[in-house]
């Protein structure tokens, strides 16, 4: 750089010197350095022609200045006269002017007085050297005579440095100056035109000035170019080069105009000679031509000097631009290479499965292919820098280090790619070995599970099974992990903690599998040996029989226990048979153990499938998120994204990223922790059941995603991404994966539960299965719920959605028109019902045209019923699939027909739960309010709680009873009520113990059984008589002859309701009867009497009938909505 600046300073200095020389030479040529006067400045004075330079020369080459006859000569101002004389004497060359001028003064038509004045004026103010003054005196006789006499007498007045000759005629003049050097008016032949001379002089001087100005302009421009600082970026450098080139072109244009002007003047000067070859050219004309030629030479010198400087300056700018391009490319490539190096450095994952490693290798290959563009560009840029150095670029010191750095970055990146590929190849090799080992284990487990136990009991079956096992074990040499330490040493470079644990688990699985085979081999060998050994009776030895008579079996057994000697002597058929029986029992226990082992194998199969599919699922989600979702934010792919797809990533992919992070970071790892205990996997699902709610959000967004995909499926962006990922299926298939996965879990859990019936985690598996099915139901319900249109309120205010489904509905309203009611019986409406905690919605289902989710139905809202005023009739005569929902004490009745009896039963049970929960809440609120009133209000004197008779109780007894409501004291007076007569049973108003023919109606608006008014009047809330079986919740000692002693848990049947809150009951265990406090009993409501306190339109006349919704208000003044709050 410094070398270049030094060269540029030298070039500028050289050009300035040369252009200064041009300016100086131009002044010298025009004598501007001596007399800075131009014809243009005194053009009007020269036009008067009182003196002119004709171009004639004397005999010695002296320039001739002619003063023609000019009557007004004396009137010319001195300044004008001086300017003309100065200019005329400056035109000849310095050599000719040094000889001296010859003045020819023509005064032939003038007077002597004028002659004298003219000569004296010229002599006094002539600015140059004079050689001779020739005066043509007046031609008139008188004036000529007078001039002769006067000149003689006044000679002293004419004394000058040069002689003054008075000539009387033109011929005398020819004696001093040749005729060829005199103009025609002086009798000569010299061709002279004053106007042409003036024009030539003006043009020559103008051209000389142009040459000088051009030289000065180029000098200034060159200085400006040299002093321009080099920019630091490509754009500014390009701009400077463009501006300088434009200015240079303008300067060259001015230079060409000057050259054209000079050549034009030269042609004009040569024109007379071109017209006539006989035309003689005077010395002044030759001098003019020489002047123009010298000026043109100076102009050419100027152009050459500038061109040489510009070439160096242009080379400097072009090299600067090349340098800036190189530097910019270097920065871009270095940034890219650094980024790629960071990515490859962060790319440390060696994979957790064979498919994962293959995917990583594929990603690495794709990454290398994408990076090859940047690497090739870096190498090309390095070669470009080397070329600049070879071309002797001025910035070699800056270019060379950058070329070396680029080469180093490329080599480093290539080595990192190679190292990374080597690691992944090692990982692939290890995972292939692990996969082979796991596959070998799985195949072995499957082999063991597939061997039927019953066939193995025979000799042939056992031997065949042994052969299968031995043949399979022979394949282990190629597929098993042989030495664990060798694996550690060979794959040390890639063994991280997770992979190390995986290797250990595989090795443990391999050892467990081998152990299972060895156990099976031992068992089968025993069975084969047992079948091969014949059972033959062997007689005892004679000597043994003589020593000891044959004992009875009992004594034989005792003798075996008492003496080992006797035991040894008694080895005979009985002992052999006993051994066979023992082996048979062992075979049975072995068969049971094999069955358990087979179940464990099947559980591991299900667990392996769960883990394999889970890993594949996580990889597929990651592939979609990286290959599609992330690419939507890639600026390089923006041109491929259609307008309708822009800013729609959240719609297209929903919360897939949230699902991926949950499975990758949490759920997959927890599943892997259960690999050794597959039956405990249900706990993983139960602990993460709340997180699984994210699938509901994804499924709710799926219709929008499906619609967007259908609109933009032909977008080039998707095609490009699919091509990069090398996917055979399009994106919509992968967007369906979460929906498919959540439904897959329940199938796997069912399989696991099937093989885990008697295991520790069976209950967790069952609960997990129920929870997953609940999530699927909630997801399905929510998909229908979001399709409801026309509902003005907020659906979330209606509480949780419990059930939804399509039904046939008939209406029967009391307030409706008769004809409408009749028509309603025959024309059912098709309605889709949504059961919420607080309301039931009736909607009309509308099928949509389209494909996929666009074909999903929508639901037009029609009406809703508040659950606080709803009642049901569970059965409708004539159809087991129908039930009734009635509103406001049957003012509105809706007959609902379900598709199947099972669906009807599910709906009735769910509605019953809602109404029961509302009723229970209303009761609790009423009892709480009654308790508060009993503490704050005066107690009444009488009570009417008993339906048979009323009795007077004092406050003392009431307080005692309030103190211990479960005690018999306070309920039993001096004489207990008499037991009811045998066979009388219940009164007509009592309920039958047997269930009615049809279920009764349910309503949360029923009258409370424990009336608050009764509690206020009677103090202690004695219960109304109700049929049914009761369980004792608190035991009491017998206090009187008619009192029945009870223990907690005893089951009794109510026979009659007595006074003082006592019931006459029959103990169903002992059949004893007696009086007990009603508060000690808890009702057992079975299914047969589940409707005992709820009204039905079909109930018998003897059954209790509940009041309408107003009764709830009477018994429970607080509105149900407030109780809920």
PDB file of C-alpha atoms in Angstrom, residues 1 3-16 18 221-222 225-228 230 241 244-245 248 303-322 391-394:
ATOM      1  CA  UNK A   1       0.000   0.000   0.000  1.00  0.00           C
ATOM      2  CA  UNK A   3       4.634   1.425  -2.277  1.00  0.00           C
ATOM      3  CA  UNK A   4       1.562   2.269  -4.300  1.00  0.00           C
ATOM      4  CA  UNK A   5       1.102   5.637  -2.612  1.00  0.00           C
ATOM      5  CA  UNK A   6       4.733   6.471  -3.271  1.00  0.00           C
ATOM      6  CA  UNK A   7       4.346   5.541  -6.938  1.00  0.00           C
ATOM      7  CA  UNK A   8       1.172   7.582  -7.170  1.00  0.00           C
ATOM      8  CA  UNK A   9       2.876  10.632  -5.648  1.00  0.00           C
ATOM      9  CA  UNK A  10       5.674  10.240  -8.163  1.00  0.00           C
ATOM     10  CA  UNK A  11       3.224   9.976 -11.050  1.00  0.00           C
ATOM     11  CA  UNK A  12       1.342  13.055  -9.865  1.00  0.00           C
ATOM     12  CA  UNK A  13       4.564  15.044  -9.464  1.00  0.00           C
ATOM     13  CA  UNK A  14       5.730  14.035 -12.919  1.00  0.00           C
ATOM     14  CA  UNK A  15       2.411  15.027 -14.491  1.00  0.00           C
ATOM     15  CA  UNK A  16       2.359  18.373 -12.683  1.00  0.00           C
ATOM     16  CA  UNK A  18       4.991  18.283 -17.427  1.00  0.00           C
ATOM     17  CA  UNK A 221      -7.964  17.237 -11.832  1.00  0.00           C
ATOM     18  CA  UNK A 222      -4.884  15.088 -11.393  1.00  0.00           C
ATOM     19  CA  UNK A 225      -7.622  12.359  -8.080  1.00  0.00           C
ATOM     20  CA  UNK A 226      -4.363  11.831  -6.257  1.00  0.00           C
ATOM     21  CA  UNK A 227      -5.689  13.363  -3.036  1.00  0.00           C
ATOM     22  CA  UNK A 228      -8.886  11.251  -3.022  1.00  0.00           C
ATOM     23  CA  UNK A 230      -9.647   5.193  -1.023  1.00  0.00           C
ATOM     24  CA  UNK A 241     -14.299   4.918  -9.781  1.00  0.00           C
ATOM     25  CA  UNK A 244     -13.545   9.741 -11.606  1.00  0.00           C
ATOM     26  CA  UNK A 245     -14.053   7.936 -14.901  1.00  0.00           C
ATOM     27  CA  UNK A 248     -11.790  11.893 -16.933  1.00  0.00           C
ATOM     28  CA  UNK A 303      -2.747  14.562 -23.197  1.00  0.00           C
ATOM     29  CA  UNK A 304       0.077  12.061 -22.973  1.00  0.00           C
ATOM     30  CA  UNK A 305       1.035  13.197 -19.466  1.00  0.00           C
ATOM     31  CA  UNK A 306      -2.579  12.981 -18.262  1.00  0.00           C
ATOM     32  CA  UNK A 307      -3.200   9.625 -19.907  1.00  0.00           C
ATOM     33  CA  UNK A 308      -0.160   8.205 -18.219  1.00  0.00           C
ATOM     34  CA  UNK A 309      -1.293   9.515 -14.824  1.00  0.00           C
ATOM     35  CA  UNK A 310      -4.872   8.371 -15.378  1.00  0.00           C
ATOM     36  CA  UNK A 311      -3.745   4.877 -16.288  1.00  0.00           C
ATOM     37  CA  UNK A 312      -1.941   4.600 -12.965  1.00  0.00           C
ATOM     38  CA  UNK A 313      -4.832   6.170 -11.052  1.00  0.00           C
ATOM     39  CA  UNK A 314      -7.387   3.952 -12.767  1.00  0.00           C
ATOM     40  CA  UNK A 315      -5.272   0.900 -12.032  1.00  0.00           C
ATOM     41  CA  UNK A 316      -5.148   1.997  -8.407  1.00  0.00           C
ATOM     42  CA  UNK A 317      -8.951   2.366  -8.215  1.00  0.00           C
ATOM     43  CA  UNK A 318      -9.564  -0.908 -10.009  1.00  0.00           C
ATOM     44  CA  UNK A 319      -7.170  -2.716  -7.722  1.00  0.00           C
ATOM     45  CA  UNK A 320      -8.818  -1.025  -4.774  1.00  0.00           C
ATOM     46  CA  UNK A 321     -12.204  -2.243  -6.021  1.00  0.00           C
ATOM     47  CA  UNK A 322     -10.791  -5.739  -6.474  1.00  0.00           C
ATOM     48  CA  UNK A 391      -0.727  -9.433 -10.850  1.00  0.00           C
ATOM     49  CA  UNK A 392       1.366  -7.301  -8.454  1.00  0.00           C
ATOM     50  CA  UNK A 393      -1.525  -5.865  -6.539  1.00  0.00           C
ATOM     51  CA  UNK A 394      -0.551  -2.978  -4.309  1.00  0.00           C
TER      52      UNK A 394
END
